[in-house]
Structure formats: structure tokens, C-alpha cells
Amino acid sequence: MGFLLSKMLAVFGDQEHKVIIVGLDNAGKTTILYQFLTKEAVHTTPTIGSNVEEITVSKTHFLVWDIGGQESLRASWYSYYCNTEIVILVVDSTDRERLTLTKDELHQMLSHEDLQKASVLILANKQDMKGSMTPKEISKCLTLDNITSHSWHVQPCCALTGEGLPASLDWMKSRVVAN
Ligand code: G3D
């Protein structure tokens, strides 16, 4: 597809943008996806596959692939990378012990050639919980300042209430329009 045509389709909203949602097990991926789907401002079509949902945010269509986070499944994350425009990395902000593991997974992911053009949204989830790490602490531990090859953004949120999630959708939309 020509560059101009794809740009026009992006602006006028007929293009689907592939998003993958990753993170360790228990981070809150499923809860976040559920919140995306039930928000009044967000309309969705029925599930396309067992782990794919379409989310439409004011005429921008995101096809969101929810990829399992257990260790056995992380090895196959790469098979979902092709054509991905946005990676949503969900972090359990209370899980200090496994943040280094998340960091390693993130940097390994971003070195994959199929993700060279992807933008990264880090959702610092479970902000409602006592002792949760701040977005600043999470950014530092994930060494986000070292990532200059990809556009990234950290959004604090609470998947149980949905707080912070509309802002994350706005950022996703701004990225696909920018590209
Ligand atoms: P996953 O899909 O990444 O594995 P889930 O994670 O969405 O299944 O969530 C794992 C657990 O964390 C769930 O609790 C869920 O309710 C909880 N959770 C998700 N987001 C938040 C949040 O923002 N705040 C709090 N306090 N809990 C959250 P259960 O008890 O069902 O295992």
C-alpha cells in the first residue's frame, strides 16, 4: 500500500492497528483488556479469536492481541510481533521482585527486528495498592531512559477502576496518527 494511502486511511480511521499486550502473569493484562472493552467511550466488535479484541477509539481501530505471560508462553511472544505498531507492557507495580525480569523481557523484545517501528506503552498497574511503585521508580528500574530507538510512555493506572486507561488510549491514538 502506498505511503499516502496508508496515511489517509490512518487519518480517516479505516485502518486497523495491531497492538500486543504483554507482561508477566498476574500483572493485570486481562483486567485491563476487559476495562478497555467495557468503557462507555469505547466500542468493540465481538471477539475475533480467543485472545484478540477490536477496540475502536473515535474512529481509530486497534486490534489487540492478549498474549499470555507465563514463562512457558513468553518464549513464543515473538511469533506475534510482525506488523505490531504498539506494544502495551503491563507491570504489576507492587511486584518489585519480578521487575528485573520484566526489564529483561522488555529489552529483549525491543531488540527484535519485527518491533523496530513499534511504540511502547508501559502501564504501571495496581496503583491503588499500598506500597505500589511510582511510574518514576518503574521507569528507572526498567532503564527506560536507555531506550532511544522506540517511542515509549509510562502511564500509571488501576485496572479495577479504569483510572488512567482513557489517557493510555489517547496516547496510543496519538502514536498511530504520528506514524
Ligand atoms: P494477567 O491477565 O496479567 O495474568 P489478571 O492478570 O488481569 O488476571 O489480574 C491478576 C489479578 O490482579 C486479579 O486478581 C485482578 O483482579 C488483579 N488486578 C488487576 N489489576 C488490578 C489493579 O489495578 N488493582 C488491584 N488491586 N488488583 C488488580 P485475582 O484475585 O482475581 O487473581
PDB file of C-alpha atoms in Angstrom, residues 41-176:
ATOM      1  CA  ALA A  41     -16.492   5.670  25.153  1.00  0.00           C
ATOM      2  CA  VAL A  42     -15.020   2.553  23.629  1.00  0.00           C
ATOM      3  CA  HIS A  43     -16.998   0.349  21.282  1.00  0.00           C
ATOM      4  CA  THR A  44     -15.974  -3.125  20.358  1.00  0.00           C
ATOM      5  CA  THR A  45     -16.889  -5.889  17.986  1.00  0.00           C
ATOM      6  CA  PRO A  46     -17.270  -9.440  19.322  1.00  0.00           C
ATOM      7  CA  THR A  47     -14.136 -11.431  20.000  1.00  0.00           C
ATOM      8  CA  ILE A  48     -12.398 -12.388  16.785  1.00  0.00           C
ATOM      9  CA  GLY A  49     -10.287 -15.124  18.322  1.00  0.00           C
ATOM     10  CA  SER A  50      -9.822 -16.361  21.827  1.00  0.00           C
ATOM     11  CA  ASN A  51      -7.260 -13.649  22.555  1.00  0.00           C
ATOM     12  CA  VAL A  52      -7.913 -10.880  20.034  1.00  0.00           C
ATOM     13  CA  GLU A  53     -10.261  -7.971  20.538  1.00  0.00           C
ATOM     14  CA  GLU A  54     -11.025  -4.976  18.394  1.00  0.00           C
ATOM     15  CA  ILE A  55     -11.235  -1.662  20.181  1.00  0.00           C
ATOM     16  CA  THR A  56     -12.363   1.480  18.424  1.00  0.00           C
ATOM     17  CA  VAL A  57     -11.388   4.833  19.883  1.00  0.00           C
ATOM     18  CA  SER A  58     -13.091   7.661  17.991  1.00  0.00           C
ATOM     19  CA  LYS A  59     -12.653   6.049  14.595  1.00  0.00           C
ATOM     20  CA  THR A  60      -9.239   4.559  15.255  1.00  0.00           C
ATOM     21  CA  HIS A  61      -9.333   0.770  15.236  1.00  0.00           C
ATOM     22  CA  PHE A  62      -6.949  -1.221  17.386  1.00  0.00           C
ATOM     23  CA  LEU A  63      -6.674  -4.963  17.087  1.00  0.00           C
ATOM     24  CA  VAL A  64      -5.415  -6.012  20.498  1.00  0.00           C
ATOM     25  CA  TRP A  65      -3.709  -9.388  20.958  1.00  0.00           C
ATOM     26  CA  ASP A  66      -3.611 -10.504  24.561  1.00  0.00           C
ATOM     27  CA  ILE A  67      -0.556 -12.720  24.902  1.00  0.00           C
ATOM     28  CA  GLY A  68      -0.161 -14.942  27.941  1.00  0.00           C
ATOM     29  CA  GLY A  69       2.540 -14.013  30.416  1.00  0.00           C
ATOM     30  CA  GLN A  70       3.505 -17.341  31.970  1.00  0.00           C
ATOM     31  CA  GLU A  71       7.088 -18.387  31.461  1.00  0.00           C
ATOM     32  CA  SER A  72       6.147 -21.158  29.022  1.00  0.00           C
ATOM     33  CA  LEU A  73       4.257 -18.662  26.835  1.00  0.00           C
ATOM     34  CA  ARG A  74       6.840 -15.845  26.910  1.00  0.00           C
ATOM     35  CA  ALA A  75       9.125 -17.889  24.670  1.00  0.00           C
ATOM     36  CA  SER A  76       6.563 -17.594  21.871  1.00  0.00           C
ATOM     37  CA  TRP A  77       5.841 -13.854  22.211  1.00  0.00           C
ATOM     38  CA  TYR A  78       7.984 -13.189  19.148  1.00  0.00           C
ATOM     39  CA  SER A  79       5.527 -15.031  16.900  1.00  0.00           C
ATOM     40  CA  TYR A  80       3.045 -12.172  17.453  1.00  0.00           C
ATOM     41  CA  TYR A  81       5.454  -9.312  16.685  1.00  0.00           C
ATOM     42  CA  CYS A  82       5.009  -8.969  12.918  1.00  0.00           C
ATOM     43  CA  ASN A  83       3.232  -5.697  11.970  1.00  0.00           C
ATOM     44  CA  THR A  84       2.791  -4.654  15.590  1.00  0.00           C
ATOM     45  CA  GLU A  85       2.506  -0.878  15.950  1.00  0.00           C
ATOM     46  CA  ILE A  86       2.089  -0.675  19.696  1.00  0.00           C
ATOM     47  CA  VAL A  87       3.327  -2.887  22.498  1.00  0.00           C
ATOM     48  CA  ILE A  88       1.450  -2.494  25.770  1.00  0.00           C
ATOM     49  CA  LEU A  89       3.608  -3.739  28.624  1.00  0.00           C
ATOM     50  CA  VAL A  90       1.570  -4.210  31.788  1.00  0.00           C
ATOM     51  CA  VAL A  91       3.514  -4.031  35.034  1.00  0.00           C
ATOM     52  CA  ASP A  92       2.226  -5.029  38.458  1.00  0.00           C
ATOM     53  CA  SER A  93       3.509  -2.008  40.365  1.00  0.00           C
ATOM     54  CA  THR A  94       3.612  -3.983  43.602  1.00  0.00           C
ATOM     55  CA  ASP A  95       5.766  -6.764  42.167  1.00  0.00           C
ATOM     56  CA  ARG A  96       9.237  -5.405  42.973  1.00  0.00           C
ATOM     57  CA  GLU A  97      10.817  -8.850  42.887  1.00  0.00           C
ATOM     58  CA  ARG A  98       9.999  -9.551  39.257  1.00  0.00           C
ATOM     59  CA  LEU A  99      10.600  -6.076  37.817  1.00  0.00           C
ATOM     60  CA  THR A 100      14.125  -7.030  36.742  1.00  0.00           C
ATOM     61  CA  LEU A 101      12.650  -9.963  34.856  1.00  0.00           C
ATOM     62  CA  THR A 102      10.204  -7.582  33.178  1.00  0.00           C
ATOM     63  CA  LYS A 103      13.100  -5.298  32.267  1.00  0.00           C
ATOM     64  CA  ASP A 104      14.965  -8.174  30.628  1.00  0.00           C
ATOM     65  CA  GLU A 105      11.874  -9.259  28.684  1.00  0.00           C
ATOM     66  CA  LEU A 106      11.260  -5.666  27.543  1.00  0.00           C
ATOM     67  CA  HIS A 107      14.774  -5.032  26.263  1.00  0.00           C
ATOM     68  CA  GLN A 108      14.934  -8.414  24.598  1.00  0.00           C
ATOM     69  CA  MET A 109      11.607  -7.743  22.903  1.00  0.00           C
ATOM     70  CA  LEU A 110      12.663  -4.355  21.595  1.00  0.00           C
ATOM     71  CA  SER A 111      15.780  -5.790  20.020  1.00  0.00           C
ATOM     72  CA  HIS A 112      13.623  -7.968  17.751  1.00  0.00           C
ATOM     73  CA  GLU A 113      13.615  -6.747  14.150  1.00  0.00           C
ATOM     74  CA  ASP A 114       9.814  -7.062  13.789  1.00  0.00           C
ATOM     75  CA  LEU A 115       9.318  -4.496  16.558  1.00  0.00           C
ATOM     76  CA  GLN A 116      11.709  -1.843  15.305  1.00  0.00           C
ATOM     77  CA  LYS A 117       8.879   0.572  14.471  1.00  0.00           C
ATOM     78  CA  ALA A 118       6.658  -0.194  17.439  1.00  0.00           C
ATOM     79  CA  SER A 119       5.843   2.298  20.175  1.00  0.00           C
ATOM     80  CA  VAL A 120       5.770   1.072  23.765  1.00  0.00           C
ATOM     81  CA  LEU A 121       3.142   1.905  26.348  1.00  0.00           C
ATOM     82  CA  ILE A 122       4.075   0.832  29.857  1.00  0.00           C
ATOM     83  CA  LEU A 123       1.051   0.555  32.107  1.00  0.00           C
ATOM     84  CA  ALA A 124       2.096   0.881  35.740  1.00  0.00           C
ATOM     85  CA  ASN A 125      -0.908  -1.056  37.011  1.00  0.00           C
ATOM     86  CA  LYS A 126      -2.285  -1.598  40.548  1.00  0.00           C
ATOM     87  CA  GLN A 127      -1.623   1.972  41.615  1.00  0.00           C
ATOM     88  CA  ASP A 128      -4.480   1.568  44.123  1.00  0.00           C
ATOM     89  CA  MET A 129      -2.401  -0.828  46.196  1.00  0.00           C
ATOM     90  CA  LYS A 130      -0.396   0.282  49.198  1.00  0.00           C
ATOM     91  CA  GLY A 131       3.314   0.371  48.536  1.00  0.00           C
ATOM     92  CA  SER A 132       2.989   0.314  44.766  1.00  0.00           C
ATOM     93  CA  MET A 133       5.976   1.685  42.883  1.00  0.00           C
ATOM     94  CA  THR A 134       5.607   5.097  41.270  1.00  0.00           C
ATOM     95  CA  PRO A 135       5.928   5.489  37.499  1.00  0.00           C
ATOM     96  CA  LYS A 136       9.294   7.143  38.130  1.00  0.00           C
ATOM     97  CA  GLU A 137      10.601   4.159  40.105  1.00  0.00           C
ATOM     98  CA  ILE A 138       9.357   1.777  37.422  1.00  0.00           C
ATOM     99  CA  SER A 139      10.951   3.855  34.634  1.00  0.00           C
ATOM    100  CA  LYS A 140      14.241   3.777  36.472  1.00  0.00           C
ATOM    101  CA  CYS A 141      14.170   0.046  37.131  1.00  0.00           C
ATOM    102  CA  LEU A 142      13.207  -0.711  33.531  1.00  0.00           C
ATOM    103  CA  THR A 143      16.025   1.653  32.406  1.00  0.00           C
ATOM    104  CA  LEU A 144      13.636   3.352  30.031  1.00  0.00           C
ATOM    105  CA  ASP A 145      15.978   6.311  29.557  1.00  0.00           C
ATOM    106  CA  ASN A 146      18.270   3.928  27.680  1.00  0.00           C
ATOM    107  CA  ILE A 147      15.572   3.287  25.097  1.00  0.00           C
ATOM    108  CA  THR A 148      16.147   5.780  22.312  1.00  0.00           C
ATOM    109  CA  SER A 149      15.131   3.547  19.408  1.00  0.00           C
ATOM    110  CA  HIS A 150      11.454   3.428  20.286  1.00  0.00           C
ATOM    111  CA  SER A 151       8.858   5.922  21.393  1.00  0.00           C
ATOM    112  CA  TRP A 152       7.692   5.000  24.905  1.00  0.00           C
ATOM    113  CA  HIS A 153       5.382   6.305  27.606  1.00  0.00           C
ATOM    114  CA  VAL A 154       4.614   5.269  31.178  1.00  0.00           C
ATOM    115  CA  GLN A 155       1.018   5.551  32.321  1.00  0.00           C
ATOM    116  CA  PRO A 156       0.016   4.874  35.932  1.00  0.00           C
ATOM    117  CA  CYS A 157      -3.323   3.085  36.150  1.00  0.00           C
ATOM    118  CA  CYS A 158      -5.693   0.948  38.130  1.00  0.00           C
ATOM    119  CA  ALA A 159      -7.367  -1.740  36.051  1.00  0.00           C
ATOM    120  CA  LEU A 160     -10.033  -2.332  38.692  1.00  0.00           C
ATOM    121  CA  THR A 161     -11.442   1.188  38.418  1.00  0.00           C
ATOM    122  CA  GLY A 162     -10.175   2.007  34.942  1.00  0.00           C
ATOM    123  CA  GLU A 163      -8.325   5.064  36.196  1.00  0.00           C
ATOM    124  CA  GLY A 164      -5.558   6.073  33.799  1.00  0.00           C
ATOM    125  CA  LEU A 165      -6.807   3.889  30.946  1.00  0.00           C
ATOM    126  CA  PRO A 166      -8.560   6.576  28.838  1.00  0.00           C
ATOM    127  CA  ALA A 167      -5.287   8.547  28.865  1.00  0.00           C
ATOM    128  CA  SER A 168      -3.431   5.465  27.666  1.00  0.00           C
ATOM    129  CA  LEU A 169      -5.832   5.046  24.739  1.00  0.00           C
ATOM    130  CA  ASP A 170      -5.306   8.727  23.868  1.00  0.00           C
ATOM    131  CA  TRP A 171      -1.542   8.149  23.788  1.00  0.00           C
ATOM    132  CA  MET A 172      -1.957   5.075  21.588  1.00  0.00           C
ATOM    133  CA  LYS A 173      -4.085   7.057  19.213  1.00  0.00           C
ATOM    134  CA  SER A 174      -1.565   9.891  19.101  1.00  0.00           C
ATOM    135  CA  ARG A 175       1.183   7.406  18.189  1.00  0.00           C
ATOM    136  CA  VAL A 176      -0.597   5.780  15.275  1.00  0.00           C
TER     137      VAL A 176
END
